PDB file of C-alpha atoms and ligand atoms in Angstrom:
ATOM      1  CA  MET D   1     -19.869 -21.583   0.488  1.00 54.00           C
ATOM      2  CA  SER D   2     -19.310 -20.220   3.699  1.00 65.00           C
ATOM      3  CA  LYS D   3     -21.934 -17.396   5.049  1.00 67.00           C
ATOM      4  CA  SER D   4     -19.304 -14.657   5.280  1.00 80.00           C
ATOM      5  CA  SER D   5     -18.074 -15.639   1.416  1.00 93.00           C
ATOM      6  CA  VAL D   6     -18.432 -12.336  -0.496  1.00 97.00           C
ATOM      7  CA  LEU D   7     -17.328 -13.993  -3.842  1.00 98.00           C
ATOM      8  CA  THR D   8     -18.028 -17.291  -4.473  1.00 97.00           C
ATOM      9  CA  LEU D   9     -16.929 -18.721  -8.459  1.00 96.00           C
ATOM     10  CA  LYS D  10     -18.050 -22.491  -9.143  1.00 96.00           C
ATOM     11  CA  GLY D  11     -16.741 -24.330 -12.141  1.00 96.00           C
ATOM     12  CA  PHE D  12     -15.862 -20.982 -14.384  1.00 94.00           C
ATOM     13  CA  SER D  13     -14.854 -21.760 -17.647  1.00 96.00           C
ATOM     14  CA  LYS D  14     -14.054 -19.629 -21.006  1.00 96.00           C
ATOM     15  CA  SER D  15     -12.716 -20.091 -24.568  1.00 96.00           C
ATOM     16  CA  PHE D  16     -12.175 -17.676 -27.325  1.00 95.00           C
ATOM     17  CA  GLY D  17     -12.367 -19.335 -30.561  1.00 92.00           C
ATOM     18  CA  GLY D  18     -11.964 -22.540 -29.494  1.00 89.00           C
ATOM     19  CA  VAL D  19      -8.866 -21.366 -27.152  1.00 92.00           C
ATOM     20  CA  GLU D  20      -9.231 -21.831 -23.741  1.00 93.00           C
ATOM     21  CA  ALA D  21      -8.684 -19.077 -21.563  1.00 94.00           C
ATOM     22  CA  LEU D  22     -10.134 -20.339 -18.040  1.00 95.00           C
ATOM     23  CA  ASN D  23     -11.087 -24.271 -17.563  1.00 95.00           C
ATOM     24  CA  ASP D  24     -12.865 -25.299 -14.566  1.00 96.00           C
ATOM     25  CA  VAL D  25     -12.006 -22.581 -11.812  1.00 96.00           C
ATOM     26  CA  SER D  26     -13.536 -22.631  -8.340  1.00 96.00           C
ATOM     27  CA  LEU D  27     -12.907 -19.892  -5.686  1.00 96.00           C
ATOM     28  CA  SER D  28     -14.156 -18.386  -2.844  1.00 96.00           C
ATOM     29  CA  VAL D  29     -13.214 -15.190  -0.792  1.00 97.00           C
ATOM     30  CA  GLU D  30     -14.431 -14.495   2.105  1.00 97.00           C
ATOM     31  CA  LYS D  31     -15.223 -10.570   3.994  1.00 96.00           C
ATOM     32  CA  GLY D  32     -12.085  -9.560   5.618  1.00 97.00           C
ATOM     33  CA  GLU D  33      -9.613 -11.108   3.397  1.00 98.00           C
ATOM     34  CA  LEU D  34      -7.273 -10.111   0.921  1.00 98.00           C
ATOM     35  CA  VAL D  35      -6.577 -12.717  -1.912  1.00 98.00           C
ATOM     36  CA  ALA D  36      -3.458 -12.483  -4.247  1.00 98.00           C
ATOM     37  CA  LEU D  37      -3.861 -13.906  -7.749  1.00 97.00           C
ATOM     38  CA  ARG D  38      -0.759 -14.589  -9.964  1.00 96.00           C
ATOM     39  CA  GLY D  39       0.095 -16.324 -13.021  1.00 95.00           C
ATOM     40  CA  ALA D  40       2.227 -15.695 -15.978  1.00 93.00           C
ATOM     41  CA  SER D  41       1.010 -13.429 -18.889  1.00 92.00           C
ATOM     42  CA  GLY D  42      -1.460 -15.109 -20.597  1.00 89.00           C
ATOM     43  CA  ALA D  43      -2.509 -17.171 -17.575  1.00 91.00           C
ATOM     44  CA  GLY D  44      -6.301 -15.749 -17.661  1.00 92.00           C
ATOM     45  CA  LYS D  45      -6.025 -13.723 -14.581  1.00 94.00           C
ATOM     46  CA  SER D  46      -7.556 -10.269 -16.187  1.00 93.00           C
ATOM     47  CA  THR D  47     -10.176 -12.777 -17.986  1.00 93.00           C
ATOM     48  CA  LEU D  48     -11.003 -13.568 -14.695  1.00 95.00           C
ATOM     49  CA  LEU D  49     -11.521 -10.278 -12.998  1.00 96.00           C
ATOM     50  CA  PHE D  50     -13.832  -9.409 -16.006  1.00 94.00           C
ATOM     51  CA  MET D  51     -15.693 -12.165 -16.016  1.00 95.00           C
ATOM     52  CA  ILE D  52     -16.538 -11.837 -11.563  1.00 97.00           C
ATOM     53  CA  ALA D  53     -17.249  -8.193 -12.487  1.00 95.00           C
ATOM     54  CA  GLY D  54     -20.072  -8.924 -14.898  1.00 94.00           C
ATOM     55  CA  LEU D  55     -18.129  -7.987 -18.070  1.00 93.00           C
ATOM     56  CA  LEU D  56     -17.693 -11.077 -19.985  1.00 94.00           C
ATOM     57  CA  ALA D  57     -20.191 -13.677 -19.615  1.00 95.00           C
ATOM     58  CA  PRO D  58     -18.628 -17.601 -18.707  1.00 95.00           C
ATOM     59  CA  ASP D  59     -19.187 -20.225 -21.044  1.00 96.00           C
ATOM     60  CA  ALA D  60     -20.010 -22.553 -17.909  1.00 96.00           C
ATOM     61  CA  GLY D  61     -19.842 -21.837 -14.529  1.00 97.00           C
ATOM     62  CA  VAL D  62     -21.569 -19.371 -11.697  1.00 97.00           C
ATOM     63  CA  VAL D  63     -20.298 -16.589  -9.914  1.00 97.00           C
ATOM     64  CA  LYS D  64     -22.113 -14.579  -6.919  1.00 97.00           C
ATOM     65  CA  VAL D  65     -20.771 -11.498  -5.213  1.00 97.00           C
ATOM     66  CA  ALA D  66     -23.018 -10.629  -2.323  1.00 95.00           C
ATOM     67  CA  GLY D  67     -25.133 -13.428  -3.148  1.00 95.00           C
ATOM     68  CA  ILE D  68     -25.843 -12.197  -6.607  1.00 96.00           C
ATOM     69  CA  ASP D  69     -25.091 -13.302  -9.809  1.00 97.00           C
ATOM     70  CA  PRO D  70     -24.472 -10.458 -12.419  1.00 97.00           C
ATOM     71  CA  TYR D  71     -25.490 -12.727 -15.579  1.00 97.00           C
ATOM     72  CA  GLN D  72     -29.178 -13.165 -14.137  1.00 97.00           C
ATOM     73  CA  LEU D  73     -29.312  -9.730 -14.052  1.00 96.00           C
ATOM     74  CA  ASN D  74     -30.751  -7.557 -16.975  1.00 94.00           C
ATOM     75  CA  GLY D  75     -28.126  -5.053 -18.790  1.00 91.00           C
ATOM     76  CA  SER D  76     -29.287  -1.782 -15.899  1.00 94.00           C
ATOM     77  CA  GLY D  77     -29.301  -4.375 -13.385  1.00 95.00           C
ATOM     78  CA  ARG D  78     -25.720  -5.449 -13.737  1.00 94.00           C
ATOM     79  CA  THR D  79     -24.348  -2.061 -14.303  1.00 93.00           C
ATOM     80  CA  ARG D  80     -26.069  -0.945 -10.696  1.00 94.00           C
ATOM     81  CA  PHE D  81     -24.339  -4.351  -9.281  1.00 95.00           C
ATOM     82  CA  ARG D  82     -21.057  -2.861 -10.974  1.00 94.00           C
ATOM     83  CA  SER D  83     -21.169   0.097  -9.414  1.00 92.00           C
ATOM     84  CA  GLU D  84     -22.571  -0.613  -5.951  1.00 94.00           C
ATOM     85  CA  GLU D  85     -20.822  -4.129  -5.239  1.00 96.00           C
ATOM     86  CA  ILE D  86     -17.648  -3.829  -6.950  1.00 97.00           C
ATOM     87  CA  GLY D  87     -15.043  -1.563  -7.193  1.00 96.00           C
ATOM     88  CA  MET D  88     -12.308  -2.101 -10.054  1.00 95.00           C
ATOM     89  CA  VAL D  89      -8.623  -1.150 -10.118  1.00 94.00           C
ATOM     90  CA  PHE D  90      -7.253  -1.142 -13.451  1.00 88.00           C
ATOM     91  CA  GLN D  91      -3.471  -1.316 -14.321  1.00 81.00           C
ATOM     92  CA  ASP D  92      -3.566   1.703 -16.271  1.00 81.00           C
ATOM     93  CA  ALA D  93      -5.690   3.791 -14.140  1.00 85.00           C
ATOM     94  CA  ARG D  94      -8.130   4.994 -16.754  1.00 90.00           C
ATOM     95  CA  LEU D  95      -8.966   8.408 -15.132  1.00 95.00           C
ATOM     96  CA  ILE D  96     -11.479  10.753 -16.718  1.00 96.00           C
ATOM     97  CA  SER D  97      -8.671  13.388 -18.543  1.00 96.00           C
ATOM     98  CA  TYR D  98     -10.734  16.611 -17.839  1.00 97.00           C
ATOM     99  CA  LEU D  99     -11.942  16.015 -13.921  1.00 97.00           C
ATOM    100  CA  ASP D 100      -9.324  16.765 -11.199  1.00 97.00           C
ATOM    101  CA  VAL D 101      -8.428  13.770  -8.603  1.00 97.00           C
ATOM    102  CA  ARG D 102     -11.414  14.754  -6.136  1.00 97.00           C
ATOM    103  CA  ALA D 103     -13.837  14.528  -8.973  1.00 97.00           C
ATOM    104  CA  ASN D 104     -12.146  11.344 -10.201  1.00 97.00           C
ATOM    105  CA  ILE D 105     -12.699   9.801  -7.428  1.00 96.00           C
ATOM    106  CA  LEU D 106     -16.489  11.145  -6.928  1.00 96.00           C
ATOM    107  CA  ALA D 107     -17.171  10.132 -10.431  1.00 94.00           C
ATOM    108  CA  ALA D 108     -17.717   6.736  -9.400  1.00 92.00           C
ATOM    109  CA  GLY D 109     -19.930   7.511  -6.663  1.00 88.00           C
ATOM    110  CA  GLY D 110     -20.364   7.893  -2.915  1.00 84.00           C
ATOM    111  CA  ASP D 111     -19.851  10.797  -0.806  1.00 91.00           C
ATOM    112  CA  PRO D 112     -17.436  14.099  -0.856  1.00 96.00           C
ATOM    113  CA  GLU D 113     -16.291  12.862   3.100  1.00 96.00           C
ATOM    114  CA  ARG D 114     -15.417   9.446   2.119  1.00 95.00           C
ATOM    115  CA  ALA D 115     -13.673  10.701  -0.785  1.00 96.00           C
ATOM    116  CA  ASP D 116     -11.841  13.171   1.135  1.00 97.00           C
ATOM    117  CA  GLU D 117     -11.041  10.380   3.564  1.00 95.00           C
ATOM    118  CA  LEU D 118      -9.486   8.642   0.793  1.00 95.00           C
ATOM    119  CA  ILE D 119      -7.326  11.264  -0.263  1.00 96.00           C
ATOM    120  CA  GLU D 120      -6.037  11.759   2.923  1.00 94.00           C
ATOM    121  CA  LEU D 121      -5.272   7.856   3.468  1.00 91.00           C
ATOM    122  CA  LEU D 122      -3.504   7.404   0.089  1.00 93.00           C
ATOM    123  CA  GLY D 123      -1.870  10.265   0.480  1.00 91.00           C
ATOM    124  CA  LEU D 124      -3.283  12.742  -1.885  1.00 95.00           C
ATOM    125  CA  ALA D 125      -3.958  15.447  -0.277  1.00 96.00           C
ATOM    126  CA  SER D 126      -1.561  17.830  -2.339  1.00 96.00           C
ATOM    127  CA  ARG D 127      -3.181  16.484  -5.696  1.00 96.00           C
ATOM    128  CA  ARG D 128      -6.779  16.892  -5.147  1.00 96.00           C
ATOM    129  CA  SER D 129      -7.405  19.549  -7.937  1.00 97.00           C
ATOM    130  CA  HIS D 130      -4.913  18.064 -10.286  1.00 97.00           C
ATOM    131  CA  VAL D 131      -6.077  16.641 -13.768  1.00 97.00           C
ATOM    132  CA  PRO D 132      -4.275  13.203 -14.385  1.00 96.00           C
ATOM    133  CA  LYS D 133      -1.742  14.260 -16.734  1.00 95.00           C
ATOM    134  CA  LYS D 134      -0.564  16.222 -13.716  1.00 96.00           C
ATOM    135  CA  LEU D 135      -0.010  13.319 -11.934  1.00 95.00           C
ATOM    136  CA  SER D 136       3.222  10.517 -11.486  1.00 91.00           C
ATOM    137  CA  ALA D 137       1.803   6.956 -12.069  1.00 87.00           C
ATOM    138  CA  GLY D 138       2.003   5.886  -8.589  1.00 88.00           C
ATOM    139  CA  GLU D 139      -0.129   9.003  -8.229  1.00 92.00           C
ATOM    140  CA  GLN D 140      -3.070   8.004 -10.696  1.00 93.00           C
ATOM    141  CA  GLN D 141      -2.891   4.560  -9.498  1.00 91.00           C
ATOM    142  CA  ARG D 142      -3.418   5.348  -6.162  1.00 93.00           C
ATOM    143  CA  VAL D 143      -6.334   7.747  -7.407  1.00 95.00           C
ATOM    144  CA  GLY D 144      -7.826   4.510  -9.107  1.00 95.00           C
ATOM    145  CA  LEU D 145      -7.388   2.839  -5.639  1.00 95.00           C
ATOM    146  CA  ALA D 146      -9.229   5.971  -4.121  1.00 96.00           C
ATOM    147  CA  ARG D 147     -12.533   5.583  -6.905  1.00 96.00           C
ATOM    148  CA  ALA D 148     -12.467   1.746  -6.587  1.00 96.00           C
ATOM    149  CA  LEU D 149     -13.118   2.554  -3.061  1.00 96.00           C
ATOM    150  CA  VAL D 150     -15.940   5.201  -2.757  1.00 96.00           C
ATOM    151  CA  ALA D 151     -18.570   3.866  -2.640  1.00 94.00           C
ATOM    152  CA  ASN D 152     -17.600   0.959  -0.087  1.00 94.00           C
ATOM    153  CA  PRO D 153     -18.169  -1.951  -2.330  1.00 96.00           C
ATOM    154  CA  LYS D 154     -18.603  -5.282  -1.103  1.00 97.00           C
ATOM    155  CA  LEU D 155     -15.240  -6.529  -3.373  1.00 98.00           C
ATOM    156  CA  VAL D 156     -12.735  -4.808  -4.657  1.00 98.00           C
ATOM    157  CA  LEU D 157     -11.195  -6.174  -8.199  1.00 98.00           C
ATOM    158  CA  ALA D 158      -7.577  -4.688  -8.554  1.00 97.00           C
ATOM    159  CA  ASP D 159      -5.411  -5.541 -11.775  1.00 95.00           C
ATOM    160  CA  GLU D 160      -1.550  -4.878 -10.933  1.00 94.00           C
ATOM    161  CA  PRO D 161      -2.101  -1.875  -8.539  1.00 93.00           C
ATOM    162  CA  THR D 162       1.085  -1.706  -7.959  1.00 92.00           C
ATOM    163  CA  GLY D 163       2.713  -2.410 -11.006  1.00 86.00           C
ATOM    164  CA  ASN D 164       5.796   0.197 -11.733  1.00 74.00           C
ATOM    165  CA  LEU D 165       5.619   1.524  -8.300  1.00 85.00           C
ATOM    166  CA  ASP D 166       8.329   2.404  -5.999  1.00 89.00           C
ATOM    167  CA  GLU D 167       8.060   1.184  -2.490  1.00 91.00           C
ATOM    168  CA  GLU D 168       6.462   3.886  -1.058  1.00 89.00           C
ATOM    169  CA  ASN D 169       3.683   4.082  -3.527  1.00 88.00           C
ATOM    170  CA  THR D 170       3.240   0.135  -3.085  1.00 92.00           C
ATOM    171  CA  ASP D 171       2.897   0.204   0.502  1.00 93.00           C
ATOM    172  CA  LEU D 172       0.204   2.854   0.227  1.00 91.00           C
ATOM    173  CA  VAL D 173      -1.395   1.360  -1.999  1.00 92.00           C
ATOM    174  CA  ILE D 174      -1.333  -1.729   0.055  1.00 95.00           C
ATOM    175  CA  SER D 175      -2.274  -0.491   3.394  1.00 94.00           C
ATOM    176  CA  GLY D 176      -5.499   1.068   1.644  1.00 94.00           C
ATOM    177  CA  LEU D 177      -6.105  -2.318   0.767  1.00 96.00           C
ATOM    178  CA  ARG D 178      -5.971  -3.462   4.182  1.00 96.00           C
ATOM    179  CA  LYS D 179      -7.914  -0.831   5.403  1.00 95.00           C
ATOM    180  CA  PHE D 180     -10.911  -1.810   2.983  1.00 96.00           C
ATOM    181  CA  THR D 181     -10.443  -5.881   4.273  1.00 97.00           C
ATOM    182  CA  SER D 182     -10.461  -4.817   7.906  1.00 97.00           C
ATOM    183  CA  GLU D 183     -13.356  -2.765   7.586  1.00 95.00           C
ATOM    184  CA  GLY D 184     -15.199  -6.113   6.424  1.00 94.00           C
ATOM    185  CA  GLY D 185     -14.563  -5.640   2.215  1.00 96.00           C
ATOM    186  CA  ALA D 186     -12.860  -8.538   0.565  1.00 98.00           C
ATOM    187  CA  ALA D 187     -10.295  -8.069  -1.904  1.00 98.00           C
ATOM    188  CA  LEU D 188      -9.150  -9.998  -4.894  1.00 98.00           C
ATOM    189  CA  VAL D 189      -5.500  -8.567  -6.048  1.00 98.00           C
ATOM    190  CA  VAL D 190      -4.108  -9.978  -9.769  1.00 97.00           C
ATOM    191  CA  THR D 191      -0.047  -9.515  -8.675  1.00 96.00           C
ATOM    192  CA  HIS D 192       3.525 -10.232  -9.624  1.00 94.00           C
ATOM    193  CA  ASP D 193       4.487  -7.717  -6.383  1.00 94.00           C
ATOM    194  CA  SER D 194       6.408  -9.718  -3.461  1.00 95.00           C
ATOM    195  CA  ARG D 195       5.246  -6.792  -0.886  1.00 94.00           C
ATOM    196  CA  VAL D 196       1.392  -7.401  -1.809  1.00 96.00           C
ATOM    197  CA  ILE D 197       2.113 -11.259  -1.703  1.00 96.00           C
ATOM    198  CA  GLU D 198       3.924 -11.141   1.572  1.00 96.00           C
ATOM    199  CA  LYS D 199       0.680  -9.389   3.225  1.00 96.00           C
ATOM    200  CA  ALA D 200      -2.305 -11.185   1.408  1.00 97.00           C
ATOM    201  CA  ASP D 201      -4.248 -13.786   3.355  1.00 97.00           C
ATOM    202  CA  ARG D 202      -3.850 -16.331   0.684  1.00 96.00           C
ATOM    203  CA  VAL D 203      -2.002 -16.756  -2.676  1.00 97.00           C
ATOM    204  CA  LEU D 204      -3.581 -18.319  -5.442  1.00 97.00           C
ATOM    205  CA  THR D 205      -2.083 -19.328  -8.885  1.00 97.00           C
ATOM    206  CA  LEU D 206      -3.421 -19.572 -12.400  1.00 96.00           C
ATOM    207  CA  GLU D 207      -1.339 -21.617 -14.881  1.00 94.00           C
ATOM    208  CA  GLU D 208      -2.902 -21.847 -18.205  1.00 90.00           C
ATOM    209  CA  GLY D 209      -6.481 -21.166 -17.153  1.00 92.00           C
ATOM    210  CA  ARG D 210      -6.687 -23.494 -14.092  1.00 94.00           C
ATOM    211  CA  LEU D 211      -6.209 -22.801 -10.431  1.00 94.00           C
ATOM    212  CA  ARG D 212      -3.417 -24.077  -8.165  1.00 86.00           C
ATOM    213  CA  SER D 213      -3.442 -23.138  -4.559  1.00 68.00           C
TER     214      SER D 213
HETATM  215  N1  ATP C   1     -11.260 -10.271 -26.035  1.00 65.09           N
HETATM  216  C1  ATP C   1     -10.625 -11.709 -26.527  1.00 65.09           C
HETATM  217  N2  ATP C   1     -10.573 -12.660 -27.462  1.00 65.09           N
HETATM  218  C2  ATP C   1      -9.557 -13.779 -27.859  1.00 65.09           C
HETATM  219  N3  ATP C   1      -8.838 -13.892 -26.447  1.00 65.09           N
HETATM  220  C3  ATP C   1      -8.827 -13.374 -25.955  1.00 65.09           C
HETATM  221  C4  ATP C   1      -9.161 -12.227 -24.779  1.00 65.09           C
HETATM  222  N4  ATP C   1      -9.432 -11.766 -24.332  1.00 65.09           N
HETATM  223  C5  ATP C   1      -8.252 -12.789 -23.606  1.00 65.09           C
HETATM  224  N5  ATP C   1      -7.480 -13.560 -24.686  1.00 65.09           N
HETATM  225  C6  ATP C   1      -6.644 -14.720 -24.578  1.00 65.09           C
HETATM  226  O1  ATP C   1      -7.174 -15.335 -23.258  1.00 65.09           O
HETATM  227  C7  ATP C   1      -5.857 -15.823 -22.734  1.00 65.09           C
HETATM  228  C8  ATP C   1      -6.173 -15.147 -21.384  1.00 65.09           C
HETATM  229  O2  ATP C   1      -5.879 -13.767 -21.076  1.00 65.09           O
HETATM  230  P1  ATP C   1      -5.676 -13.021 -20.143  1.00 65.09           P
HETATM  231  O3  ATP C   1      -5.948 -11.323 -20.564  1.00 65.09           O
HETATM  232  O4  ATP C   1      -6.848 -12.999 -18.885  1.00 65.09           O
HETATM  233  O5  ATP C   1      -4.145 -12.480 -19.612  1.00 65.09           O
HETATM  234  P2  ATP C   1      -3.517 -12.728 -18.112  1.00 65.09           P
HETATM  235  O6  ATP C   1      -3.267 -13.610 -17.074  1.00 65.09           O
HETATM  236  O7  ATP C   1      -4.407 -11.375 -17.659  1.00 65.09           O
HETATM  237  O8  ATP C   1      -2.120 -12.488 -18.777  1.00 65.09           O
HETATM  238  P3  ATP C   1      -1.112 -10.455 -18.422  1.00 65.09           P
HETATM  239  O9  ATP C   1      -0.566 -10.988 -16.822  1.00 65.09           O
HETATM  240  O10 ATP C   1      -0.362 -10.082 -19.620  1.00 65.09           O
HETATM  241  O11 ATP C   1      -2.100  -9.637 -18.221  1.00 65.09           O
HETATM  242  C9  ATP C   1      -4.867 -15.449 -23.616  1.00 65.09           C
HETATM  243  O12 ATP C   1      -4.284 -16.299 -24.037  1.00 65.09           O
HETATM  244  C10 ATP C   1      -5.348 -14.156 -24.875  1.00 65.09           C
HETATM  245  O13 ATP C   1      -4.814 -14.568 -25.421  1.00 65.09           O
HETATM  246 MG1   MG C   2      -3.601  -9.062 -17.326  1.00 65.09          MG
END
């Protein structure tokens, strides 16, 4: 593990009811890096992100984010770990239906100025007072990214953040992620999108729970 690793995984394995989802996965992501993770459906990509985020304990192996092993923390420590160190982007944006764009972003913590900066950066200025059901899928996904970035996490974990987006929206999401990494963040992005893969520093592939680079 180099000094600048934001994320390190060693020997990560997980089975569900005797069926292996991940087998001995090790990887690291450095400060400033955007790493793409691809693999067929069922390869274990989402499982890996949940395990890194402290939401699903591995059967074997160790994860560290900014030097912290979430599974060494108690419940409230792990909740704090998730809000302070990690920003998660879900494929379905998972916004809060009764809050408008700005309030959804602020619900993840962070200061209002930072929220407004992200609203501008991600092209959401004219939508800031809209509730999620008044937004397009692409707008919702950009709000999801803003929410992941607003509290200045060390690591962003994104699960197909450009799924079903047109090229323009995809490029906005990519530039938001690249700005985050250029300012010292690290990102692990599950994607099949060639535009995202092109802009990644490295591409990793999961095949039936094993990593191939
Ligand atoms: N909670 C669970 N209980 C049982 N099996 C699970 C659970 N979560 C995931 N799995 C299994 O683990 C394997 C990996 O699932 P995962 O969701 O990580 O795949 P994925 O690579 O994200 O696929 P997709 O591209 O379709 O999202 C699959 O075989 C899945 O059925
Ligand atoms: Mg998945």
